[in-house]
mmCIF file of C-alpha atoms in Angstrom:
data_model
loop_
_atom_site.group_PDB
_atom_site.id
_atom_site.type_symbol
_atom_site.label_atom_id
_atom_site.label_comp_id
_atom_site.label_asym_id
_atom_site.label_seq_id
_atom_site.Cartn_x
_atom_site.Cartn_y
_atom_site.Cartn_z
ATOM 1 C CA MET A 1 -15.293 -13.100 7.166
ATOM 2 C CA ARG A 2 -16.829 -10.711 4.687
ATOM 3 C CA ARG A 3 -15.758 -7.613 6.898
ATOM 4 C CA PHE A 4 -12.241 -8.984 7.126
ATOM 5 C CA SER A 5 -12.124 -9.577 3.419
ATOM 6 C CA LEU A 6 -13.372 -6.068 2.723
ATOM 7 C CA TRP A 7 -10.799 -4.754 5.218
ATOM 8 C CA LEU A 8 -8.083 -6.610 3.338
ATOM 9 C CA ARG A 9 -8.916 -5.004 0.018
ATOM 10 C CA GLY A 10 -8.122 -1.754 1.524
ATOM 11 C CA GLN A 11 -4.802 -3.090 3.356
ATOM 12 C CA PRO A 12 -2.911 -4.953 0.210
ATOM 13 C CA PHE A 13 0.386 -5.146 2.175
ATOM 14 C CA VAL A 14 -1.468 -6.816 4.983
ATOM 15 C CA ALA A 15 -2.915 -9.292 2.707
ATOM 16 C CA ASP A 16 0.379 -9.985 0.912
ATOM 17 C CA ALA A 17 2.200 -10.412 4.176
ATOM 18 C CA LEU A 18 -0.249 -12.923 5.178
ATOM 19 C CA LEU A 19 0.256 -14.877 1.908
ATOM 20 C CA ALA A 20 4.018 -14.609 2.609
ATOM 21 C CA ALA A 21 3.406 -16.095 6.123
ATOM 22 C CA GLY A 22 1.317 -18.960 4.662
ATOM 23 C CA LEU A 23 4.145 -20.007 2.351
ATOM 24 C CA PHE A 24 6.598 -19.724 5.140
ATOM 25 C CA VAL A 25 4.515 -22.130 7.327
ATOM 26 C CA VAL A 26 4.203 -24.598 4.687
ATOM 27 C CA GLU A 27 7.936 -24.518 4.261
ATOM 28 C CA ILE A 28 8.282 -25.120 8.138
ATOM 29 C CA LEU A 29 5.787 -27.964 7.986
ATOM 30 C CA VAL A 30 7.639 -29.617 4.903
ATOM 31 C CA PHE A 31 10.987 -29.320 6.936
ATOM 32 C CA VAL A 32 9.569 -30.702 10.231
ATOM 33 C CA SER A 33 8.055 -33.858 8.299
ATOM 34 C CA SER A 34 11.132 -34.727 6.339
ATOM 35 C CA ALA A 35 14.062 -33.269 8.325
ATOM 36 C CA ASP A 36 16.323 -36.259 7.881
ATOM 37 C CA GLY A 37 16.521 -35.692 4.120
ATOM 38 C CA LEU A 38 17.176 -32.003 4.127
ATOM 39 C CA ASN A 39 19.978 -29.760 4.936
ATOM 40 C CA GLY A 40 18.517 -27.874 7.870
ATOM 41 C CA PRO A 41 20.390 -24.609 7.692
ATOM 42 C CA LEU A 42 20.342 -24.193 3.981
ATOM 43 C CA PHE A 43 16.595 -25.116 3.784
ATOM 44 C CA LEU A 44 15.524 -22.544 6.355
ATOM 45 C CA VAL A 45 17.735 -19.846 4.688
ATOM 46 C CA PHE A 46 15.983 -20.588 1.255
ATOM 47 C CA SER A 47 12.428 -20.623 3.000
ATOM 48 C CA VAL A 48 12.968 -17.174 4.117
ATOM 49 C CA VAL A 49 14.408 -15.881 0.968
ATOM 50 C CA LEU A 50 11.720 -17.283 -1.091
ATOM 51 C CA ALA A 51 8.626 -16.692 0.931
ATOM 52 C CA VAL A 52 9.424 -13.216 2.626
ATOM 53 C CA PRO A 53 9.643 -11.079 -0.477
ATOM 54 C CA VAL A 54 6.122 -12.076 -1.618
ATOM 55 C CA ALA A 55 4.893 -9.461 1.085
ATOM 56 C CA TRP A 56 6.190 -6.757 -1.204
ATOM 57 C CA ARG A 57 4.863 -8.121 -4.444
ATOM 58 C CA ARG A 58 2.364 -5.350 -5.241
ATOM 59 C CA ARG A 59 4.686 -2.698 -4.219
ATOM 60 C CA PHE A 60 7.855 -3.712 -6.171
ATOM 61 C CA PRO A 61 6.227 -6.223 -8.759
ATOM 62 C CA ARG A 62 9.088 -6.324 -11.252
ATOM 63 C CA SER A 63 11.833 -6.245 -8.715
ATOM 64 C CA ILE A 64 10.233 -8.907 -6.613
ATOM 65 C CA ALA A 65 9.457 -11.091 -9.786
ATOM 66 C CA ALA A 66 12.949 -11.013 -10.830
ATOM 67 C CA PHE A 67 14.315 -11.783 -7.439
ATOM 68 C CA THR A 68 12.190 -14.699 -6.917
ATOM 69 C CA LEU A 69 13.222 -16.146 -10.179
ATOM 70 C CA VAL A 70 16.849 -15.870 -9.508
ATOM 71 C CA ALA A 71 16.453 -16.974 -5.749
ATOM 72 C CA THR A 72 14.690 -20.097 -7.069
ATOM 73 C CA GLY A 73 17.587 -20.599 -9.595
ATOM 74 C CA ILE A 74 20.128 -20.359 -6.829
ATOM 75 C CA CYS A 75 18.132 -22.706 -4.746
ATOM 76 C CA ASP A 76 18.336 -25.468 -7.403
ATOM 77 C CA ILE A 77 21.829 -25.016 -7.693
ATOM 78 C CA ALA A 78 22.634 -25.268 -3.996
ATOM 79 C CA GLY A 79 20.380 -28.293 -3.857
ATOM 80 C CA ALA A 80 22.408 -30.043 -6.513
ATOM 81 C CA MET A 81 25.821 -29.033 -4.866
ATOM 82 C CA VAL A 82 24.927 -30.476 -1.433
ATOM 83 C CA GLY A 83 23.332 -33.464 -2.988
ATOM 84 C CA ASP A 84 20.037 -33.524 -1.024
ATOM 85 C CA ALA A 85 16.420 -32.659 -1.379
ATOM 86 C CA VAL A 86 16.947 -28.627 -0.524
ATOM 87 C CA ASN A 87 15.484 -27.771 -3.856
ATOM 88 C CA GLY A 88 12.058 -29.172 -2.793
ATOM 89 C CA HIS A 89 10.706 -25.925 -1.600
ATOM 90 C CA PRO A 90 6.805 -25.305 -1.643
ATOM 91 C CA ALA A 91 7.778 -21.656 -1.540
ATOM 92 C CA THR A 92 8.589 -21.952 -5.192
ATOM 93 C CA LEU A 93 4.833 -21.234 -5.667
ATOM 94 C CA ALA A 94 5.963 -17.725 -5.695
ATOM 95 C CA LEU A 95 6.864 -18.014 -9.168
ATOM 96 C CA PRO A 96 3.214 -18.490 -10.503
ATOM 97 C CA ILE A 97 2.170 -15.936 -7.730
ATOM 98 C CA MET A 98 4.669 -13.140 -9.343
ATOM 99 C CA LEU A 99 3.491 -14.193 -12.977
ATOM 100 C CA TYR A 100 -0.221 -13.631 -11.634
ATOM 101 C CA THR A 101 0.949 -10.119 -10.029
ATOM 102 C CA LEU A 102 2.702 -8.872 -13.225
ATOM 103 C CA VAL A 103 -0.290 -9.731 -15.402
ATOM 104 C CA ALA A 104 -2.877 -8.421 -13.084
ATOM 105 C CA TYR A 105 -1.161 -5.074 -11.794
ATOM 106 C CA VAL A 106 1.676 -4.438 -14.240
ATOM 107 C CA GLY A 107 0.658 -5.507 -17.829
ATOM 108 C CA ARG A 108 0.391 -8.376 -20.310
ATOM 109 C CA VAL A 109 3.802 -7.549 -21.921
ATOM 110 C CA GLN A 110 5.605 -7.665 -18.623
ATOM 111 C CA GLY A 111 3.807 -10.868 -17.881
ATOM 112 C CA ALA A 112 4.596 -12.551 -21.290
ATOM 113 C CA VAL A 113 8.259 -11.523 -20.814
ATOM 114 C CA TYR A 114 8.401 -13.278 -17.319
ATOM 115 C CA ALA A 115 6.258 -16.233 -18.760
ATOM 116 C CA VAL A 116 9.139 -16.966 -21.314
ATOM 117 C CA ALA A 117 11.680 -16.511 -18.501
ATOM 118 C CA LEU A 118 9.889 -19.126 -16.383
ATOM 119 C CA ALA A 119 9.675 -21.564 -19.311
ATOM 120 C CA ALA A 120 13.428 -21.035 -20.050
ATOM 121 C CA TYR A 121 13.980 -21.786 -16.396
ATOM 122 C CA SER A 122 11.937 -24.722 -16.556
ATOM 123 C CA VAL A 123 13.798 -26.228 -19.539
ATOM 124 C CA ALA A 124 17.153 -25.355 -18.103
ATOM 125 C CA SER A 125 16.124 -26.970 -14.793
ATOM 126 C CA MET A 126 14.991 -30.311 -16.654
ATOM 127 C CA LEU A 127 18.254 -30.425 -18.397
ATOM 128 C CA LEU A 128 20.660 -29.559 -15.668
ATOM 129 C CA PHE A 129 19.081 -31.508 -12.757
ATOM 130 C CA ASP A 130 17.660 -34.533 -14.531
ATOM 131 C CA GLN A 131 14.117 -33.628 -13.742
ATOM 132 C CA PRO A 132 11.183 -35.652 -15.224
ATOM 133 C CA ILE A 133 10.399 -34.001 -18.525
ATOM 134 C CA PHE A 134 6.793 -34.914 -18.794
ATOM 135 C CA THR A 135 5.745 -34.141 -15.309
ATOM 136 C CA THR A 136 7.662 -30.953 -15.079
ATOM 137 C CA LEU A 137 6.404 -29.623 -18.263
ATOM 138 C CA LEU A 138 2.680 -30.545 -17.706
ATOM 139 C CA PHE A 139 2.494 -29.290 -14.111
ATOM 140 C CA GLY A 140 4.547 -26.118 -14.961
ATOM 141 C CA ALA A 141 2.335 -25.205 -18.031
ATOM 142 C CA LEU A 142 -0.890 -25.940 -16.134
ATOM 143 C CA LEU A 143 0.259 -23.844 -12.986
ATOM 144 C CA TYR A 144 1.372 -20.854 -15.058
ATOM 145 C CA ALA A 145 -1.697 -20.894 -17.312
ATOM 146 C CA LEU A 146 -4.037 -20.894 -14.218
ATOM 147 C CA SER A 147 -2.224 -17.975 -12.897
ATOM 148 C CA TRP A 148 -2.426 -16.129 -16.139
ATOM 149 C CA LEU A 149 -6.149 -16.907 -16.405
ATOM 150 C CA ALA A 150 -6.512 -15.759 -12.861
ATOM 151 C CA ALA A 151 -5.065 -12.606 -13.424
ATOM 152 C CA GLU A 152 -7.070 -11.854 -16.688
ATOM 153 C CA PHE A 153 -10.321 -12.725 -14.731
ATOM 154 C CA LEU A 154 -9.289 -10.252 -11.984
ATOM 155 C CA GLY A 155 -8.246 -7.443 -14.284
ATOM 156 C CA ALA A 156 -11.644 -7.842 -16.200
ATOM 157 C CA ARG A 157 -13.482 -7.670 -12.923
ATOM 158 C CA ARG A 158 -11.549 -4.629 -11.725
ATOM 159 C CA ALA A 159 -12.228 -3.014 -14.997
ATOM 160 C CA TYR A 160 -15.994 -3.768 -14.581
ATOM 161 C CA ASP A 161 -15.812 -2.608 -11.041
ATOM 162 C CA GLU A 162 -14.134 0.765 -12.110
ATOM 163 C CA ALA A 163 -16.749 1.499 -14.725
ATOM 164 C CA THR A 164 -19.655 0.666 -12.563
ATOM 165 C CA GLN A 165 -18.105 3.111 -9.997
ATOM 166 C CA ALA A 166 -17.698 5.728 -12.618
ATOM 167 C CA ARG A 167 -21.329 5.213 -13.810
ATOM 168 C CA LEU A 168 -22.489 5.380 -10.144
ATOM 169 C CA VAL A 169 -20.837 8.890 -9.810
ATOM 170 C CA VAL A 170 -22.421 9.995 -13.002
ATOM 171 C CA ALA A 171 -25.878 8.678 -11.673
ATOM 172 C CA GLU A 172 -25.398 10.363 -8.376
ATOM 173 C CA TYR A 173 -24.302 13.824 -10.282
ATOM 174 C CA ASP A 174 -27.344 13.480 -12.454
ATOM 175 C CA ARG A 175 -29.554 12.720 -9.369
ATOM 176 C CA ASP A 176 -28.101 15.881 -7.653
ATOM 177 C CA ARG A 177 -28.443 17.838 -10.584
ATOM 178 C CA ARG A 178 -32.423 16.938 -10.714
ATOM 179 C CA ALA A 179 -32.662 17.659 -7.117
ATOM 180 C CA GLU A 180 -31.195 20.949 -7.568
ATOM 181 C CA GLU A 181 -33.324 21.779 -10.638
ATOM 182 C CA ALA A 182 -36.332 20.609 -8.531
ATOM 183 C CA VAL A 183 -35.218 23.177 -5.712
ATOM 184 C CA ILE A 184 -34.831 25.941 -8.417
ATOM 185 C CA ALA A 185 -38.143 25.295 -9.913
ATOM 186 C CA GLU A 186 -39.785 25.470 -6.474
ATOM 187 C CA ARG A 187 -37.885 28.625 -5.539
ATOM 188 C CA THR A 188 -39.145 30.282 -8.927
ATOM 189 C CA ARG A 189 -42.620 29.283 -8.158
ATOM 190 C CA ILE A 190 -42.403 30.721 -4.592
ATOM 191 C CA ALA A 191 -40.958 33.921 -6.103
ATOM 192 C CA ARG A 192 -43.672 34.041 -8.573
ATOM 193 C CA GLU A 193 -46.148 33.637 -5.552
ATOM 194 C CA LEU A 194 -44.104 36.462 -3.669
ATOM 195 C CA HIS A 195 -44.601 38.767 -6.666
ATOM 196 C CA ASP A 196 -48.162 38.001 -7.166
ATOM 197 C CA VAL A 197 -48.985 38.510 -3.574
ATOM 198 C CA ILE A 198 -46.967 41.816 -3.480
ATOM 199 C CA ALA A 199 -48.226 43.200 -6.780
ATOM 200 C CA HIS A 200 -51.633 42.383 -6.164
ATOM 201 C CA SER A 201 -51.940 43.429 -2.717
ATOM 202 C CA VAL A 202 -50.102 46.794 -3.127
ATOM 203 C CA SER A 203 -52.128 47.498 -6.301
ATOM 204 C CA VAL A 204 -55.439 47.129 -4.393
ATOM 205 C CA MET A 205 -54.116 49.133 -1.444
ATOM 206 C CA VAL A 206 -52.998 52.017 -3.852
ATOM 207 C CA VAL A 207 -56.301 52.118 -5.557
ATOM 208 C CA GLN A 208 -58.262 52.118 -2.194
ATOM 209 C CA ALA A 209 -56.176 54.853 -1.040
ATOM 210 C CA ASP A 210 -56.732 57.009 -3.878
ATOM 211 C CA GLY A 211 -60.517 56.571 -3.595
ATOM 212 C CA ALA A 212 -60.341 57.225 0.062
ATOM 213 C CA SER A 213 -58.489 60.432 -0.678
ATOM 214 C CA TYR A 214 -61.117 61.523 -2.939
ATOM 215 C CA ALA A 215 -64.118 60.516 -0.947
ATOM 216 C CA ILE A 216 -62.972 61.576 2.532
ATOM 217 C CA ARG A 217 -64.933 64.771 2.414
ATOM 218 C CA ARG A 218 -67.601 63.990 0.106
ATOM 219 C CA ASN A 219 -68.496 60.588 1.265
ATOM 220 C CA PRO A 220 -66.807 59.796 4.597
ATOM 221 C CA GLU A 221 -68.649 56.383 4.722
ATOM 222 C CA ARG A 222 -66.898 55.223 1.512
ATOM 223 C CA ALA A 223 -63.629 56.554 2.627
ATOM 224 C CA GLU A 224 -63.989 54.576 5.804
ATOM 225 C CA GLN A 225 -64.838 51.503 4.028
ATOM 226 C CA ALA A 226 -61.817 52.076 1.711
ATOM 227 C CA VAL A 227 -59.571 52.529 4.729
ATOM 228 C CA ALA A 228 -60.985 49.245 6.115
ATOM 229 C CA ASN A 229 -60.303 47.355 2.914
ATOM 230 C CA ILE A 230 -56.615 48.813 2.920
ATOM 231 C CA SER A 231 -56.343 47.478 6.482
ATOM 232 C CA ALA A 232 -57.593 44.151 5.481
ATOM 233 C CA THR A 233 -55.577 43.666 2.483
ATOM 234 C CA GLY A 234 -52.452 44.750 4.272
ATOM 235 C CA ARG A 235 -53.178 42.198 6.879
ATOM 236 C CA LEU A 236 -53.681 39.428 4.173
ATOM 237 C CA ALA A 237 -50.574 40.523 2.208
ATOM 238 C CA LEU A 238 -48.516 40.670 5.389
ATOM 239 C CA ALA A 239 -49.673 37.018 6.187
ATOM 240 C CA GLU A 240 -48.984 35.699 2.988
ATOM 241 C CA LEU A 241 -45.361 37.461 2.730
ATOM 242 C CA ARG A 242 -44.489 35.878 6.100
ATOM 243 C CA ARG A 243 -45.648 32.408 4.822
ATOM 244 C CA THR A 244 -43.731 32.685 1.562
ATOM 245 C CA VAL A 245 -40.543 34.228 3.051
ATOM 246 C CA ALA A 246 -40.544 31.353 5.698
ATOM 247 C CA LEU A 247 -40.450 28.923 2.855
ATOM 248 C CA MET A 248 -37.366 30.770 1.310
ATOM 249 C CA ARG A 249 -35.634 31.343 4.583
ATOM 250 C CA THR A 250 -33.110 28.565 4.344
ATOM 251 C CA SER A 251 -30.547 29.127 1.505
ATOM 252 C CA PRO A 252 -27.842 26.742 0.100
ATOM 253 C CA ASP A 253 -24.290 27.424 1.130
ATOM 254 C CA SER A 254 -22.432 28.833 -1.768
ATOM 255 C CA ASP A 255 -19.445 26.551 -1.123
ATOM 256 C CA ASP A 256 -21.966 23.761 -1.980
ATOM 257 C CA MET A 257 -23.332 25.023 -5.132
ATOM 258 C CA PRO A 258 -21.669 23.800 -8.465
ATOM 259 C CA HIS A 259 -19.252 25.809 -10.262
ATOM 260 C CA TYR A 260 -19.890 26.203 -13.799
ATOM 261 C CA GLY A 261 -17.813 28.212 -16.697
ATOM 262 C CA THR A 262 -14.618 26.765 -18.110
ATOM 263 C CA ALA A 263 -13.838 24.673 -15.018
ATOM 264 C CA GLY A 264 -17.253 23.247 -14.861
ATOM 265 C CA LEU A 265 -17.108 21.974 -18.440
ATOM 266 C CA ALA A 266 -13.680 20.411 -17.907
ATOM 267 C CA ARG A 267 -14.888 18.764 -14.743
ATOM 268 C CA LEU A 268 -18.081 17.465 -16.659
ATOM 269 C CA VAL A 269 -15.889 16.249 -19.505
ATOM 270 C CA GLU A 270 -13.541 14.327 -16.992
ATOM 271 C CA MET A 271 -16.313 12.811 -15.076
ATOM 272 C CA MET A 272 -18.068 11.594 -18.316
ATOM 273 C CA GLY A 273 -14.659 10.145 -19.538
ATOM 274 C CA ARG A 274 -14.390 8.048 -16.460
ATOM 275 C CA ALA A 275 -17.844 6.818 -17.304
ATOM 276 C CA GLY A 276 -16.725 5.391 -20.550
ATOM 277 C CA LEU A 277 -17.580 8.448 -22.848
ATOM 278 C CA TYR A 278 -14.651 9.613 -24.922
ATOM 279 C CA VAL A 279 -15.234 13.631 -25.037
ATOM 280 C CA GLU A 280 -13.393 16.071 -27.199
ATOM 281 C CA LEU A 281 -13.809 19.580 -25.864
ATOM 282 C CA GLU A 282 -13.165 22.367 -28.129
ATOM 283 C CA GLN A 283 -13.671 25.769 -26.514
ATOM 284 C CA THR A 284 -12.971 29.232 -28.060
ATOM 285 C CA GLY A 285 -13.338 32.459 -25.817
ATOM 286 C CA ASN A 286 -13.761 32.926 -22.249
ATOM 287 C CA LEU A 287 -16.917 31.686 -20.506
ATOM 288 C CA ASP A 288 -16.038 33.004 -16.809
ATOM 289 C CA ASP A 289 -17.067 36.479 -17.346
ATOM 290 C CA ILE A 290 -20.447 36.041 -18.821
ATOM 291 C CA SER A 291 -23.452 36.156 -16.638
ATOM 292 C CA PRO A 292 -24.334 33.046 -14.238
ATOM 293 C CA ALA A 293 -27.681 32.346 -15.966
ATOM 294 C CA ILE A 294 -26.006 32.013 -19.497
ATOM 295 C CA SER A 295 -23.023 30.098 -17.978
ATOM 296 C CA LEU A 296 -25.595 27.655 -16.406
ATOM 297 C CA GLY A 297 -27.453 27.344 -19.658
ATOM 298 C CA VAL A 298 -24.336 26.151 -21.363
ATOM 299 C CA HIS A 299 -23.206 23.843 -18.783
ATOM 300 C CA ARG A 300 -26.873 22.219 -18.617
ATOM 301 C CA VAL A 301 -27.135 21.810 -22.545
ATOM 302 C CA VAL A 302 -23.685 20.165 -22.545
ATOM 303 C CA GLN A 303 -24.559 17.999 -19.547
ATOM 304 C CA GLU A 304 -27.914 16.758 -20.796
ATOM 305 C CA SER A 305 -26.601 15.999 -24.245
ATOM 306 C CA LEU A 306 -23.555 14.109 -22.917
ATOM 307 C CA THR A 307 -25.771 12.180 -20.592
ATOM 308 C CA ASN A 308 -27.878 11.278 -23.548
ATOM 309 C CA VAL A 309 -24.955 10.143 -25.741
ATOM 310 C CA LEU A 310 -23.543 7.993 -22.823
ATOM 311 C CA ARG A 311 -27.163 6.256 -22.481
ATOM 312 C CA HIS A 312 -28.021 6.013 -26.320
ATOM 313 C CA ALA A 313 -25.040 6.030 -28.517
ATOM 314 C CA GLY A 314 -24.280 2.452 -28.332
ATOM 315 C CA HIS A 315 -20.945 0.617 -27.886
ATOM 316 C CA ALA A 316 -17.740 2.858 -27.439
ATOM 317 C CA PRO A 317 -19.476 6.139 -27.427
ATOM 318 C CA ARG A 318 -17.706 9.249 -28.507
ATOM 319 C CA ALA A 319 -18.798 12.918 -28.589
ATOM 320 C CA VAL A 320 -17.414 16.368 -29.644
ATOM 321 C CA VAL A 321 -18.225 19.279 -27.593
ATOM 322 C CA LYS A 322 -17.745 22.638 -29.369
ATOM 323 C CA VAL A 323 -18.321 25.962 -27.304
ATOM 324 C CA VAL A 324 -17.605 29.305 -29.194
ATOM 325 C CA ARG A 325 -18.012 32.570 -27.313
ATOM 326 C CA GLU A 326 -18.537 35.615 -29.582
ATOM 327 C CA GLU A 327 -18.990 39.193 -28.846
ATOM 328 C CA ASP A 328 -22.722 38.972 -28.216
ATOM 329 C CA VAL A 329 -23.623 35.083 -28.419
ATOM 330 C CA VAL A 330 -22.343 31.798 -27.060
ATOM 331 C CA THR A 331 -22.734 28.874 -29.552
ATOM 332 C CA VAL A 332 -22.583 25.190 -28.046
ATOM 333 C CA GLU A 333 -22.619 22.028 -30.377
ATOM 334 C CA ILE A 334 -22.549 18.602 -29.235
ATOM 335 C CA SER A 335 -22.371 15.578 -31.676
ATOM 336 C CA ASP A 336 -21.901 11.960 -31.229
ATOM 337 C CA ASN A 337 -20.369 9.177 -33.332
ATOM 338 C CA GLY A 338 -23.833 8.291 -34.904
ATOM 339 C CA THR A 339 -23.936 4.499 -33.580
ATOM 340 C CA GLY A 340 -26.982 4.894 -31.363
ATOM 341 C CA THR A 341 -30.649 5.363 -31.972
ATOM 342 C CA ASP A 342 -33.235 8.228 -32.159
ATOM 343 C CA ALA A 343 -33.860 7.483 -28.502
ATOM 344 C CA VAL A 344 -31.658 10.177 -27.705
ATOM 345 C CA SER A 345 -34.117 12.628 -28.739
ATOM 346 C CA SER A 346 -36.690 11.341 -26.314
ATOM 347 C CA VAL A 347 -37.940 12.976 -23.238
ATOM 348 C CA ASP A 348 -37.114 10.824 -20.222
ATOM 349 C CA GLY A 349 -39.523 10.160 -17.535
ATOM 350 C CA GLY A 350 -38.115 12.943 -15.114
ATOM 351 C CA GLY A 351 -39.360 15.705 -17.567
ATOM 352 C CA HIS A 352 -35.811 16.664 -18.881
ATOM 353 C CA GLY A 353 -34.132 15.515 -21.930
ATOM 354 C CA LEU A 354 -34.806 17.507 -25.277
ATOM 355 C CA LEU A 355 -38.005 19.260 -23.927
ATOM 356 C CA GLY A 356 -35.988 20.385 -20.871
ATOM 357 C CA MET A 357 -33.285 21.728 -23.049
ATOM 358 C CA ARG A 358 -35.633 23.690 -25.173
ATOM 359 C CA GLU A 359 -37.505 25.107 -22.291
ATOM 360 C CA ARG A 360 -34.177 26.175 -20.750
ATOM 361 C CA VAL A 361 -32.938 27.710 -23.921
ATOM 362 C CA ALA A 362 -36.043 29.563 -24.501
ATOM 363 C CA VAL A 363 -36.112 30.987 -21.135
ATOM 364 C CA LEU A 364 -32.804 32.535 -22.059
ATOM 365 C CA GLN A 365 -34.085 33.795 -25.336
ATOM 366 C CA GLY A 366 -31.802 31.508 -27.288
ATOM 367 C CA THR A 367 -32.527 28.819 -30.012
ATOM 368 C CA LEU A 368 -31.916 25.131 -30.004
ATOM 369 C CA HIS A 369 -31.633 22.546 -32.773
ATOM 370 C CA ALA A 370 -31.418 18.901 -32.260
ATOM 371 C CA GLY A 371 -31.481 16.121 -34.976
ATOM 372 C CA ARG A 372 -29.690 13.784 -37.132
ATOM 373 C CA THR A 373 -27.022 14.973 -39.416
ATOM 374 C CA PRO A 374 -26.743 13.671 -42.982
ATOM 375 C CA HIS A 375 -23.734 11.628 -41.653
ATOM 376 C CA GLY A 376 -25.987 9.791 -39.298
ATOM 377 C CA SER A 377 -24.709 11.426 -36.057
ATOM 378 C CA TRP A 378 -26.944 13.281 -33.683
ATOM 379 C CA LEU A 379 -26.173 16.938 -33.257
ATOM 380 C CA VAL A 380 -27.480 19.513 -30.809
ATOM 381 C CA ARG A 381 -26.719 23.086 -31.542
ATOM 382 C CA ALA A 382 -27.807 25.791 -29.007
ATOM 383 C CA THR A 383 -27.220 29.616 -29.588
ATOM 384 C CA LEU A 384 -27.620 31.735 -26.359
ATOM 385 C CA PRO A 385 -27.302 35.574 -26.404
ATOM 386 C CA ILE A 386 -25.033 36.965 -23.819
ATOM 387 C CA GLU A 387 -27.373 39.956 -23.063
#
């Protein structure tokens, strides 16, 4: 049943068709159980007219709601004209179903208009067809109120699910970013080891070769020893080089690497917006023609700052991002709405946060300022030289 329920969530028309079929089956059961008091052909016609359109309630909610209300009124009039119980249709439950649909999938304003129309229809039905006032009002008000409350609950649940999904996307993006930075750090370490191996070994070999060239005639034994040292050092360097290069042999596909610059900032702001952070982006100058290292630095500073605002800026967080590219420098400013705490300045358990931003900016020979402003907001300002 759980698998079937999850499958129905992805097939809304099938679910609505099953609901319409259920209403029609109830109509048939009522018709079979009390066929003597009903006008058979007319009852069956209105059974189809009232039940079948429910299958399209989410595709055309406004049209189906209006059609259902009009069809119900015609059904009541027809019942009064033939003088039997033709107006006793269980399929009139389509009215609260359509009220629920409008509130949940269209909006409260359309739902309120439809609720007023239903109230007017109920009053007119009591006056024209001599229905019991107390029972009709109580049952109708209770049924329509339950429909509205169910729609509100579903809307709140859907909004919560969407916000949770958006935050999961941010969490996954942050996790991928951390994994990417871990890979970059490891490659930097390997590159440093590679440099150390080559620089050290080649320096030793050069010194030994120079010594051997001077001693080859005067002291052949020392020259032989120097040549032996060159050979041993070369073999050791070659082994270390092979080991290090083997670690770097697999490189990521360029298509899988994230794209930065103007498009990257826009994508980051959009993603944060879906997670519940309202971001204003103000960009001056072109970021697409600067070096990848500077572009990545700008992206990381904005990303880390917005992540901290989302985590620590409290209810309804807001942030303003200003990126100004000048002739020889790029300035980045990120400020929040000042409703959070100084927790944004802390360094998280993963080794990132403010300390990570300072290290990244320092590597790029830039400057970073982070702290509270006199207005109470948290401001991060980074200046990165283009060259």
